[in-house]
GROMACS .gro file of C-alpha atoms in nm:
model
  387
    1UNK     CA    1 -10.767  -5.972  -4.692
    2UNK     CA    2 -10.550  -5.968  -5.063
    3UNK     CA    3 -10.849  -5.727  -5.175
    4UNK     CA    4 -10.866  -5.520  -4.909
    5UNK     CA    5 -10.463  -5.515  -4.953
    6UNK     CA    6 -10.475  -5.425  -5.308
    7UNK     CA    7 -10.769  -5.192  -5.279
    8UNK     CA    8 -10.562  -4.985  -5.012
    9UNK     CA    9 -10.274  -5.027  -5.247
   10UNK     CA   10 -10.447  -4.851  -5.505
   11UNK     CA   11 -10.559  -4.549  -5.318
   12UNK     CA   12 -10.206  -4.493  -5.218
   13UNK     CA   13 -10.091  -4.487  -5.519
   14UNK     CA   14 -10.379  -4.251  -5.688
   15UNK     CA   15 -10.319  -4.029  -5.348
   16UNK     CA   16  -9.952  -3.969  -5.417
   17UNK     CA   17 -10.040  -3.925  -5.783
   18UNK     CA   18 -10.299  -3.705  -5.721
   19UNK     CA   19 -10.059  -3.500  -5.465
   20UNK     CA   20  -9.793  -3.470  -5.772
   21UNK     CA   21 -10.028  -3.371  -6.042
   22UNK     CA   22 -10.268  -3.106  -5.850
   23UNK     CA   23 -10.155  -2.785  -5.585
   24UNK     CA   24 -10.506  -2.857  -5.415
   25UNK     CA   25 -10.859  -2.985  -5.469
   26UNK     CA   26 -11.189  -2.803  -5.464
   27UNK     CA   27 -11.517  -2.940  -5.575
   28UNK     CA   28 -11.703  -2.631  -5.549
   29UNK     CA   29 -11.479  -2.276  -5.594
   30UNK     CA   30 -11.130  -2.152  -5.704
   31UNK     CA   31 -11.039  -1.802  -5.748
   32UNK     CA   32 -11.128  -1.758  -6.091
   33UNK     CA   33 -11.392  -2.005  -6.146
   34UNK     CA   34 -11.707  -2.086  -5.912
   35UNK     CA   35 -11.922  -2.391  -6.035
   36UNK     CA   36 -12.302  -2.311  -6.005
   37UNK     CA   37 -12.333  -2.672  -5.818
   38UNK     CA   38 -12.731  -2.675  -5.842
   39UNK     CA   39 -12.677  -2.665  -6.252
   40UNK     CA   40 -12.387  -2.840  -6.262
   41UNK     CA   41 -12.338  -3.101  -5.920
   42UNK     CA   42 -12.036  -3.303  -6.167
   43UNK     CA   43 -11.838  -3.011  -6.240
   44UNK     CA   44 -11.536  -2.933  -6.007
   45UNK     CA   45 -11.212  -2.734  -6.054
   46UNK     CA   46 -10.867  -2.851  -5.913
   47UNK     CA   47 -10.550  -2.674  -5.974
   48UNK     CA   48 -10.207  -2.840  -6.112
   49UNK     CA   49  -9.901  -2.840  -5.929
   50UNK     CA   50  -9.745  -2.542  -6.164
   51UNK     CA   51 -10.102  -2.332  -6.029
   52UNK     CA   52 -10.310  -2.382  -6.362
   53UNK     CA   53 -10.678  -2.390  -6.298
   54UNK     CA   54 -10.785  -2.737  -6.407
   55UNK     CA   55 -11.159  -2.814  -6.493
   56UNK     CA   56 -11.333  -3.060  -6.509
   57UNK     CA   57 -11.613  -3.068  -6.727
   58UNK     CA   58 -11.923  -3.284  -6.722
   59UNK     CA   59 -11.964  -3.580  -6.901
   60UNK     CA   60 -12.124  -3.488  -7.232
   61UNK     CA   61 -12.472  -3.568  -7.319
   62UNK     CA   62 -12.609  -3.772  -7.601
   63UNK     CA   63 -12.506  -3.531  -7.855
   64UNK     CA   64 -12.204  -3.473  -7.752
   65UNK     CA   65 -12.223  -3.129  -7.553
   66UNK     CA   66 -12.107  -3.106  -7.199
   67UNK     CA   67 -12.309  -2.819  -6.989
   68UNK     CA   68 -12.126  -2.643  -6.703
   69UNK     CA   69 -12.351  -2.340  -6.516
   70UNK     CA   70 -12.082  -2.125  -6.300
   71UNK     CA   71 -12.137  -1.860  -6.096
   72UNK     CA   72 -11.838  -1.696  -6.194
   73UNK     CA   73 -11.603  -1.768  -6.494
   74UNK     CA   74 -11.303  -1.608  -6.557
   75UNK     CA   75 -10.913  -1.714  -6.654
   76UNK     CA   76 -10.640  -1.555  -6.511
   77UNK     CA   77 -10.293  -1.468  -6.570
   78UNK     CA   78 -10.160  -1.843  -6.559
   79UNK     CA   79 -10.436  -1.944  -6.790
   80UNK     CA   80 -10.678  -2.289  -6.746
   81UNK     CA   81 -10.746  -2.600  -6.836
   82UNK     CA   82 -11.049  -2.717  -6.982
   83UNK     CA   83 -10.992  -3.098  -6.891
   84UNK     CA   84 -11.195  -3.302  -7.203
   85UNK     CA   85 -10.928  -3.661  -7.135
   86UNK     CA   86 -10.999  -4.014  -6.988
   87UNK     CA   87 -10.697  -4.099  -6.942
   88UNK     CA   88 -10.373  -3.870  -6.818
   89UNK     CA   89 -10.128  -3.705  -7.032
   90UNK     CA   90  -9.973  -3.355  -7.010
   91UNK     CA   91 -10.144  -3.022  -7.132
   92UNK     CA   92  -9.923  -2.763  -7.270
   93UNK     CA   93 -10.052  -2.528  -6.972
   94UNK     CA   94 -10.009  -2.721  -6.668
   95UNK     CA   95  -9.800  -3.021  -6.747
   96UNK     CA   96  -9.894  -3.333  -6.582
   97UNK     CA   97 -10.307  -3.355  -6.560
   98UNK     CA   98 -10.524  -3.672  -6.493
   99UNK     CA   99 -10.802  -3.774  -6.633
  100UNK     CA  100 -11.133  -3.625  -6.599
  101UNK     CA  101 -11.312  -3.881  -6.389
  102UNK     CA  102 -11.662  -3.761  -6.501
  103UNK     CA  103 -11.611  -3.884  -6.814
  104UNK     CA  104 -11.724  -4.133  -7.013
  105UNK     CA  105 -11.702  -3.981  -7.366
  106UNK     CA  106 -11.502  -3.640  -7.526
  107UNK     CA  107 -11.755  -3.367  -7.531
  108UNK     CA  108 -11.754  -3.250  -7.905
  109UNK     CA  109 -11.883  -2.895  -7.742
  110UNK     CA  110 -11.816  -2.715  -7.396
  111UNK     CA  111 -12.059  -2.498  -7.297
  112UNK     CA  112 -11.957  -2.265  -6.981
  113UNK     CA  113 -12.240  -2.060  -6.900
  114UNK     CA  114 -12.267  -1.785  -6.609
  115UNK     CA  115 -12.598  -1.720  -6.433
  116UNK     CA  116 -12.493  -1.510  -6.155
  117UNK     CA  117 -12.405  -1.088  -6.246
  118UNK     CA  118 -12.052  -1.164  -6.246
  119UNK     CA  119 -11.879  -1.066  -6.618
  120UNK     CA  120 -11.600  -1.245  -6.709
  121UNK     CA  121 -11.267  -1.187  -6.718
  122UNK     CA  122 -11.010  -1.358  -6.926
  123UNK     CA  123 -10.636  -1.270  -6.863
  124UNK     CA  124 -10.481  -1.522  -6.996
  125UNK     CA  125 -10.488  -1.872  -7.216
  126UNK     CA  126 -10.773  -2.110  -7.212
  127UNK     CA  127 -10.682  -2.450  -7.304
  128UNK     CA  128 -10.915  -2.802  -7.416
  129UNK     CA  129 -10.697  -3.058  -7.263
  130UNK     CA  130 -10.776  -3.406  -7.408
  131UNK     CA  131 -10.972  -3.457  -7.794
  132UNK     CA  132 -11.007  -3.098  -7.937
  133UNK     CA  133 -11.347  -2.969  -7.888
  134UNK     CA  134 -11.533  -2.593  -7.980
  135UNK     CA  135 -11.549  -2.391  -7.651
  136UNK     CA  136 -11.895  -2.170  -7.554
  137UNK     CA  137 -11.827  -1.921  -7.277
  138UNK     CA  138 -12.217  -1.753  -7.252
  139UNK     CA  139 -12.253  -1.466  -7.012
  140UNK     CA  140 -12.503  -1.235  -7.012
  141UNK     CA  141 -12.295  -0.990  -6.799
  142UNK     CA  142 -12.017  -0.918  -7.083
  143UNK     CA  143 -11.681  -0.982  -7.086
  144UNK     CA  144 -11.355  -0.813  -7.064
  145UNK     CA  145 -11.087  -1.079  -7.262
  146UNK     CA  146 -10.720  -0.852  -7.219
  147UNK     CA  147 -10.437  -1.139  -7.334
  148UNK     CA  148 -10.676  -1.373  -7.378
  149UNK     CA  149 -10.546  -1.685  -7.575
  150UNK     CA  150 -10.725  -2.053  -7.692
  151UNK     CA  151 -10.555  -2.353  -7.743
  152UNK     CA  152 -10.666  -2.690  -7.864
  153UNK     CA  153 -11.030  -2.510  -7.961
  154UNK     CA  154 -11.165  -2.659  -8.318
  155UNK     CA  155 -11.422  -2.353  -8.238
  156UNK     CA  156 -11.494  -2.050  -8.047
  157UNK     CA  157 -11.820  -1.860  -7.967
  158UNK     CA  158 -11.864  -1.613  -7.664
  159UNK     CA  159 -12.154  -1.459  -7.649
  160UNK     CA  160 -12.309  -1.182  -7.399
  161UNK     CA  161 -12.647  -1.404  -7.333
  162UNK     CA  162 -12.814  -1.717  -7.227
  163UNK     CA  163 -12.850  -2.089  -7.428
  164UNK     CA  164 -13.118  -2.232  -7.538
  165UNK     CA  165 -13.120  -2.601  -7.612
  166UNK     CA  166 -13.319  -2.818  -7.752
  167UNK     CA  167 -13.318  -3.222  -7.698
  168UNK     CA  168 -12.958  -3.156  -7.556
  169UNK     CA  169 -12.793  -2.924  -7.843
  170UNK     CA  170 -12.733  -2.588  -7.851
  171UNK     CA  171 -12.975  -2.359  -8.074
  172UNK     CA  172 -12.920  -2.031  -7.972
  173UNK     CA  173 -12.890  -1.710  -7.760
  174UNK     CA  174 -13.103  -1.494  -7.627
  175UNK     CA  175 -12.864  -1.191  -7.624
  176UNK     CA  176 -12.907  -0.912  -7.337
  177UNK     CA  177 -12.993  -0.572  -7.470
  178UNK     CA  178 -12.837  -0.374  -7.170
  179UNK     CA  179 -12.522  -0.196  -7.281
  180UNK     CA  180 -12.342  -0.233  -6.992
  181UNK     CA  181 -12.300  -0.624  -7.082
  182UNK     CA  182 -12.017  -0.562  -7.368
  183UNK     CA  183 -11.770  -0.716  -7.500
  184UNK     CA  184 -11.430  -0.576  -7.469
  185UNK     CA  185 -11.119  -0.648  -7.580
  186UNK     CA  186 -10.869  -0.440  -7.392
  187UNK     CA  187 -10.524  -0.348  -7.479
  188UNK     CA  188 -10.331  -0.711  -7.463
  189UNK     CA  189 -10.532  -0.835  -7.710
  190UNK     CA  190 -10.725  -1.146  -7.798
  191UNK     CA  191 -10.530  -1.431  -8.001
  192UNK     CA  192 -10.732  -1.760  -8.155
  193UNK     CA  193 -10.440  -1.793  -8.413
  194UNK     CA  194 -10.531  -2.182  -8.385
  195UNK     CA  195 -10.884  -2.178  -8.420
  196UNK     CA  196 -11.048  -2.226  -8.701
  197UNK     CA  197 -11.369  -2.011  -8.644
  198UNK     CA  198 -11.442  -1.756  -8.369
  199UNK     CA  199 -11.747  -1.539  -8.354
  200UNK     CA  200 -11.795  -1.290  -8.102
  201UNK     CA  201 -12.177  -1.184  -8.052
  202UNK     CA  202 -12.312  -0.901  -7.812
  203UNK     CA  203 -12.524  -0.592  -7.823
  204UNK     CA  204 -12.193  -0.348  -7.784
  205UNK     CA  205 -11.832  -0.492  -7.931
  206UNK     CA  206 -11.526  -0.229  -7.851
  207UNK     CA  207 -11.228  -0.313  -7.960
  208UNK     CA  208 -10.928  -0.130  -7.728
  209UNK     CA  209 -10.633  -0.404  -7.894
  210UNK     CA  210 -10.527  -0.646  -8.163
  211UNK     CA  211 -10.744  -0.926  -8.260
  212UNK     CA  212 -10.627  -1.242  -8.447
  213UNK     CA  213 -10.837  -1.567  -8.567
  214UNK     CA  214 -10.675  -1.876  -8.773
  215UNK     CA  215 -10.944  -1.863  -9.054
  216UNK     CA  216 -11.303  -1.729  -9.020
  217UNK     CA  217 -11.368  -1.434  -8.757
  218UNK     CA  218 -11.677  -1.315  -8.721
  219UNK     CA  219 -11.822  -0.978  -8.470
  220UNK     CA  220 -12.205  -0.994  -8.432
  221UNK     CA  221 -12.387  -0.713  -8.332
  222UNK     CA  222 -12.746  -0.792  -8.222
  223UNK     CA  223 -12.988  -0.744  -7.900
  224UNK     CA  224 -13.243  -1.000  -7.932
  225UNK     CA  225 -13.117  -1.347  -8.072
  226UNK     CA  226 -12.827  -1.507  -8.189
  227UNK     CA  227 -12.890  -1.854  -8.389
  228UNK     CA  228 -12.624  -2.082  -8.318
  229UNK     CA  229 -12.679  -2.305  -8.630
  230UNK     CA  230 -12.727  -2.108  -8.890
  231UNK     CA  231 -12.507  -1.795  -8.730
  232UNK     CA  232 -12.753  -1.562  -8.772
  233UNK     CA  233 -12.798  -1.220  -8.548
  234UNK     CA  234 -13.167  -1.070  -8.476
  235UNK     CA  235 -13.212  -0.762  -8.346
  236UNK     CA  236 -13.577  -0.614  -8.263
  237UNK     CA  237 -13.664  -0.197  -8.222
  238UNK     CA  238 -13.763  -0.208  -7.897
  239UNK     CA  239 -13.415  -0.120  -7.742
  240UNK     CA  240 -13.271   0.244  -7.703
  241UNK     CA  241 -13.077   0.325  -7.985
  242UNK     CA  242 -12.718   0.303  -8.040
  243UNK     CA  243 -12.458   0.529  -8.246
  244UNK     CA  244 -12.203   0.203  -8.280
  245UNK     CA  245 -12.263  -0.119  -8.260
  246UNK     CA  246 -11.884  -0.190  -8.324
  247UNK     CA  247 -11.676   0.027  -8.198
  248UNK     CA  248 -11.312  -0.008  -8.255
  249UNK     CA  249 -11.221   0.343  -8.109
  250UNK     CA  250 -10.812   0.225  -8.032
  251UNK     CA  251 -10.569   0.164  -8.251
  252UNK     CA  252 -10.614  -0.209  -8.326
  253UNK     CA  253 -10.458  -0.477  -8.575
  254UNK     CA  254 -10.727  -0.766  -8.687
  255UNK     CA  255 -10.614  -1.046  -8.909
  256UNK     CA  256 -10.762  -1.369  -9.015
  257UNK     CA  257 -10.865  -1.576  -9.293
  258UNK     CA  258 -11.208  -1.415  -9.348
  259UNK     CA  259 -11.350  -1.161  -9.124
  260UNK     CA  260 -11.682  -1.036  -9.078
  261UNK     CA  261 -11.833  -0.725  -8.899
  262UNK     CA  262 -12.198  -0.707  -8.866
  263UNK     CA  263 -12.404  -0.475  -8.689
  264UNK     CA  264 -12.827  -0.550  -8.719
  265UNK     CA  265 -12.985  -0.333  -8.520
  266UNK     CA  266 -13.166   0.000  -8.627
  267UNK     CA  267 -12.949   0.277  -8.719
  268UNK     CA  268 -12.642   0.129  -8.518
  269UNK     CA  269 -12.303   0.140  -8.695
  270UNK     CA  270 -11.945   0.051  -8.718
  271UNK     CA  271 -11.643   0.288  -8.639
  272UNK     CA  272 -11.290   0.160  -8.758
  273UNK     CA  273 -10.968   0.373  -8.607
  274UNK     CA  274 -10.681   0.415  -8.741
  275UNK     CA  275 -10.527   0.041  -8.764
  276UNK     CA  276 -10.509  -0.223  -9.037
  277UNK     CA  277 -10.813  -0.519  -9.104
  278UNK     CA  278 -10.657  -0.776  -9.314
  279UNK     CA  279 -10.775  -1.118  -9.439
  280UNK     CA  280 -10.513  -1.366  -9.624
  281UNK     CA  281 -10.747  -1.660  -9.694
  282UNK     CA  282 -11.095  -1.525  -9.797
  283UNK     CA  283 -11.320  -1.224  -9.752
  284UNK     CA  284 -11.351  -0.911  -9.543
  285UNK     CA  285 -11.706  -0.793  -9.510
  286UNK     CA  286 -11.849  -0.515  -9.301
  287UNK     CA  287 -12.196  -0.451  -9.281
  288UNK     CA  288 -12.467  -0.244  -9.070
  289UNK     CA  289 -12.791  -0.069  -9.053
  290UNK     CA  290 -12.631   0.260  -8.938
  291UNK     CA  291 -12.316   0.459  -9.083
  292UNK     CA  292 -12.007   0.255  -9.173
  293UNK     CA  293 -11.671   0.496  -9.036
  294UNK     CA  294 -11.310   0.330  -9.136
  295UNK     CA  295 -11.030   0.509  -9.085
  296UNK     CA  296 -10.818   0.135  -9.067
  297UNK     CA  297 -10.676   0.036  -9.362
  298UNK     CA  298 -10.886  -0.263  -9.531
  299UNK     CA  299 -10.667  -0.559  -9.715
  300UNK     CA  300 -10.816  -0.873  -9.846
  301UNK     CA  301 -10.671  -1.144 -10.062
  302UNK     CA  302 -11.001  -1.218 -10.232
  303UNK     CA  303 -11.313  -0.950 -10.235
  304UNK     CA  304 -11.420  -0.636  -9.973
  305UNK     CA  305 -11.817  -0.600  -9.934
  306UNK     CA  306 -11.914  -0.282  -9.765
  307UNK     CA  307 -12.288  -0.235  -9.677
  308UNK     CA  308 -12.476   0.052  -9.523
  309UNK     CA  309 -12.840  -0.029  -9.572
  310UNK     CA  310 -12.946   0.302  -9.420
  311UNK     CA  311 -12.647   0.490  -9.373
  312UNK     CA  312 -12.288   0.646  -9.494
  313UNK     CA  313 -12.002   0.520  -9.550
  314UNK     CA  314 -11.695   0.775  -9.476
  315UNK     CA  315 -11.376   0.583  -9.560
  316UNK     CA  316 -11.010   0.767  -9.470
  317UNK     CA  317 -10.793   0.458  -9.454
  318UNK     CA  318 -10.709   0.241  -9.790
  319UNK     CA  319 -10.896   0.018  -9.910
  320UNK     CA  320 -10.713  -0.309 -10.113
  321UNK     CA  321 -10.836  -0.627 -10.222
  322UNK     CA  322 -10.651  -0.886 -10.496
  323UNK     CA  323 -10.995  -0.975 -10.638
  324UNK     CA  324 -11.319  -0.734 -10.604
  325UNK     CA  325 -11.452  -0.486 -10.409
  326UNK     CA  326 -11.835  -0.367 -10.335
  327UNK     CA  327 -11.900  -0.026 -10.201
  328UNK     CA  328 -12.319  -0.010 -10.125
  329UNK     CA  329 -12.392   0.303  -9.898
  330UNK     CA  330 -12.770   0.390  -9.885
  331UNK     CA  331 -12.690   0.748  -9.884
  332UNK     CA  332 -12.332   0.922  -9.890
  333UNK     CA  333 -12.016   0.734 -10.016
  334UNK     CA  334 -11.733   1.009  -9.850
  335UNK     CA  335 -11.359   0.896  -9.982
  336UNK     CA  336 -11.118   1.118  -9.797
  337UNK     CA  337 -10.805   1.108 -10.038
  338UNK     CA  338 -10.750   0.775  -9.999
  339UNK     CA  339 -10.692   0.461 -10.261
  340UNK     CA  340 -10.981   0.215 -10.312
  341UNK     CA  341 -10.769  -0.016 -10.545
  342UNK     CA  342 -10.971  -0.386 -10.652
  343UNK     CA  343 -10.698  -0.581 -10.823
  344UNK     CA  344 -11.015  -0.718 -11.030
  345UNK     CA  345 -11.408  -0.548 -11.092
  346UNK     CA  346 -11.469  -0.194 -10.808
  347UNK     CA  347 -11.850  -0.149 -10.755
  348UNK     CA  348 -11.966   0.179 -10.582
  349UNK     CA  349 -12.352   0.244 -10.519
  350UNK     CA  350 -12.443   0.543 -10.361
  351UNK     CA  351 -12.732   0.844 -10.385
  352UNK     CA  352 -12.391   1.065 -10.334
  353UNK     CA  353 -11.997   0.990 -10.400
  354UNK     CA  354 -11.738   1.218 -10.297
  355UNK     CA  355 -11.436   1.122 -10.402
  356UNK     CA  356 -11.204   1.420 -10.237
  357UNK     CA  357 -10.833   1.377 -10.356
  358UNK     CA  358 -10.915   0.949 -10.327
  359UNK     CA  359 -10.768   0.694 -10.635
  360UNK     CA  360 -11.050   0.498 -10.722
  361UNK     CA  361 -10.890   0.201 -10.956
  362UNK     CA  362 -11.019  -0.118 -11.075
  363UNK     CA  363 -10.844  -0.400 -11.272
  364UNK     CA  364 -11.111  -0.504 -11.429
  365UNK     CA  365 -11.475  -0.346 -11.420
  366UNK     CA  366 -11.558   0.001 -11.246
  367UNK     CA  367 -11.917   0.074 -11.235
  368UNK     CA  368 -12.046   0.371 -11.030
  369UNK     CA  369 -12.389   0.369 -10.998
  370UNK     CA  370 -12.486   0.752 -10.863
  371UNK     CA  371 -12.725   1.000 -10.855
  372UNK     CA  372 -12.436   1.263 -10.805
  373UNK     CA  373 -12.076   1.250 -10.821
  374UNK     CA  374 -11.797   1.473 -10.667
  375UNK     CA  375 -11.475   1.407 -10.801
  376UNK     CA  376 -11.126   1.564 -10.750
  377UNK     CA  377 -10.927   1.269 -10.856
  378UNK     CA  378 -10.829   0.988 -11.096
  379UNK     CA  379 -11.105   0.743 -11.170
  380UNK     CA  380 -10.939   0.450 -11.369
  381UNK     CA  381 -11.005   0.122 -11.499
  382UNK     CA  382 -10.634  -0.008 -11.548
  383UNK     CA  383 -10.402  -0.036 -11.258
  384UNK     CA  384 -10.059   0.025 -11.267
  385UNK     CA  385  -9.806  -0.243 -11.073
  386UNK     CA  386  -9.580  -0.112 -10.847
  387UNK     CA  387  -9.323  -0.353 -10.681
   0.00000   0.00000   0.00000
């Protein structure tokens, strides 16, 4: 009778705890998120008492990644809660939140993976509740991210495909070719200032408002495979070709430590409007098969590698880096009147430069390598200060 006392004692008291912490329970759906529970029969979303979707994710498996298939997977307004805790505490989202009962470990990755047609949608912040952990949303239906936010997230990939795994880790994506499964980033932005690396990998990235990453940042264009080790981007011929393969057509602000834009497949490009790109840690580098257009201004406090390995490169916006930059354009190098400055050595290989009213200026070396050269400016090796 003393047990059965202290048993019912118990539930009481995790009943009126659980009636503080949560606004409701559901095992199965809430607006924003809908578990797939055939994939994933752990996985259930609650909701705090401040209206925070609260998830909680399966229990990791031997190497440390905890899989959760949806059939839909978005964060609204209010934001959610990835729930990664044992034991209760209070998340910066929605306050008071227990611990995740499935647990038995901290996942060291959280994969959220859609399998239905739904894109998703992220309005708002998305936060690891519990030991930090690096957050994989994988949809092969695109996504739409417009004020999306991460907190607590030691790394972020999204990706426009499906996992593969092998023995229980993550190896890659197969990426979906279709065009109508893009990533965009509308006009509230997206905002990973406290994450140390976040790459962004789908067959079409458009860019409609700011972006901003803690240190590394990295937009992959590809349509076959994306190589979740190594980082690498495959893309194969047999898809319909593509004028841009990052399109950033809006004015938009991106800053980070180190950026990256790559584009791999066939005679797909980049297009840069009128904005500013700037790294304050490490390097900028923008790269594809197809034509490089920038019209942003580039900054980097270290070196600037542009690549067009069967293309032009058109530049309109200045171009500014404290150490080195590299200008490699497989045909046309077009500088319309604006200053490519390298505090240090300024590389430019090209068939054709045309330099039109542009200050080309180097610190240090400046080696041209052409087969023709249009000038109508200053080409100079010393650089004069201003302050």
């Amino acid at each position: 009778m003393l047990t059965l006392k202290k048993s019912l004692t118990l539930f009481l008291i995790f009943s009126h705890l659980n009636a503080f912490v949560l606004g409701g329970v559901s095992n199965v759906y809430a607006a924003n998120q809908v578990v797939d529970t055939t994939k994933s029969p752990t996985t259930f979303i609650d909701t705090t008492a401040n209206g925070v979707d609260l998830i909680n994710i399966a229990n990791p498996n031997s190497v440390g990644v905890s899989v959760n298939h949806y059939n839909k997977f978005n964060v609204g307004n209010q934001g959610a809660i990835l729930n990664n805790s044992k034991v209760m505490g209070t998340s910066q989202l929605g306050g008071a939140v227990y611990g995740n009962p499935n647990l038995n470990q901290n996942a060291d990755i959280i994969l959220n993976e859609v399998g239905s047609t739904n894109r998703s949608v992220l309005n708002g912040a998305l936060e690891v509740f519990g030991k930090n952990a690096a957050v994989v949303i994988a949809n092969p239906n695109g996504f739409d991210c417009n004020g999306c936010s991460f907190i607590n997230t030691s790394k972020l990939t999204m990706v426009s495909g499906q996992s593969r795994m092998s023995d229980g880790a993550i190896t890659g994506f197969k990426i979906n070719n279709d065009l109508t499964s893009d990533f965009i980033i509308h006009e509230l932005g997206l905002y990973a200032n406290n994450t140390n690396d976040v790459d962004i990998i789908s067959r079409a990235i458009k860019l409609r408002g700011e972006l901003q990453a803690k240190q590394d940042l990295a937009l992959k264009q590809g349509n076959d495979y994306y190589d979740y080790t190594t980082g690498e981007v495959k893309s194969n011929t047999n898809a319909a070709p593509i004028e841009f393969g990052i399109d950033i057509s809006h004015l938009s602000n991106i800053s980070a430590g180190s950026i990256k834009l790559i584009v791999t497949e066939k005679g797909a490009g980049v297009n840069t409007a009128d904005g500013d790109i700037i790294t304050d840690l490490s390097n900028l580098e923008i790269t594809a098969d197809g034509d490089l257009v920038l019209k942003a201004n580039l900054s980097s406090q270290t070196d600037i590698n542009l690549t067009s390995h069967h293309g032009d490169i058109t530049q309109s916006g200045d171009i500014k880096a404290a150490q080195n930059i590299d200008i490699n354009a497989n045909q046309t190098y077009q500088n319309e009147g604006k200053d490519t400055i390298a505090q240090a050595n300024l590389a430019i290989t090209a068939n054709t430069v045309n330099n039109q009213g542009g200050q080309l200026a180097a610190g240090g070396n400046l080696n041209i390598a052409v087969d023709t050269l249009n000038n109508t400016r200053t080409i100079r090796k010393t650089i004069r200060k201003t302050h």
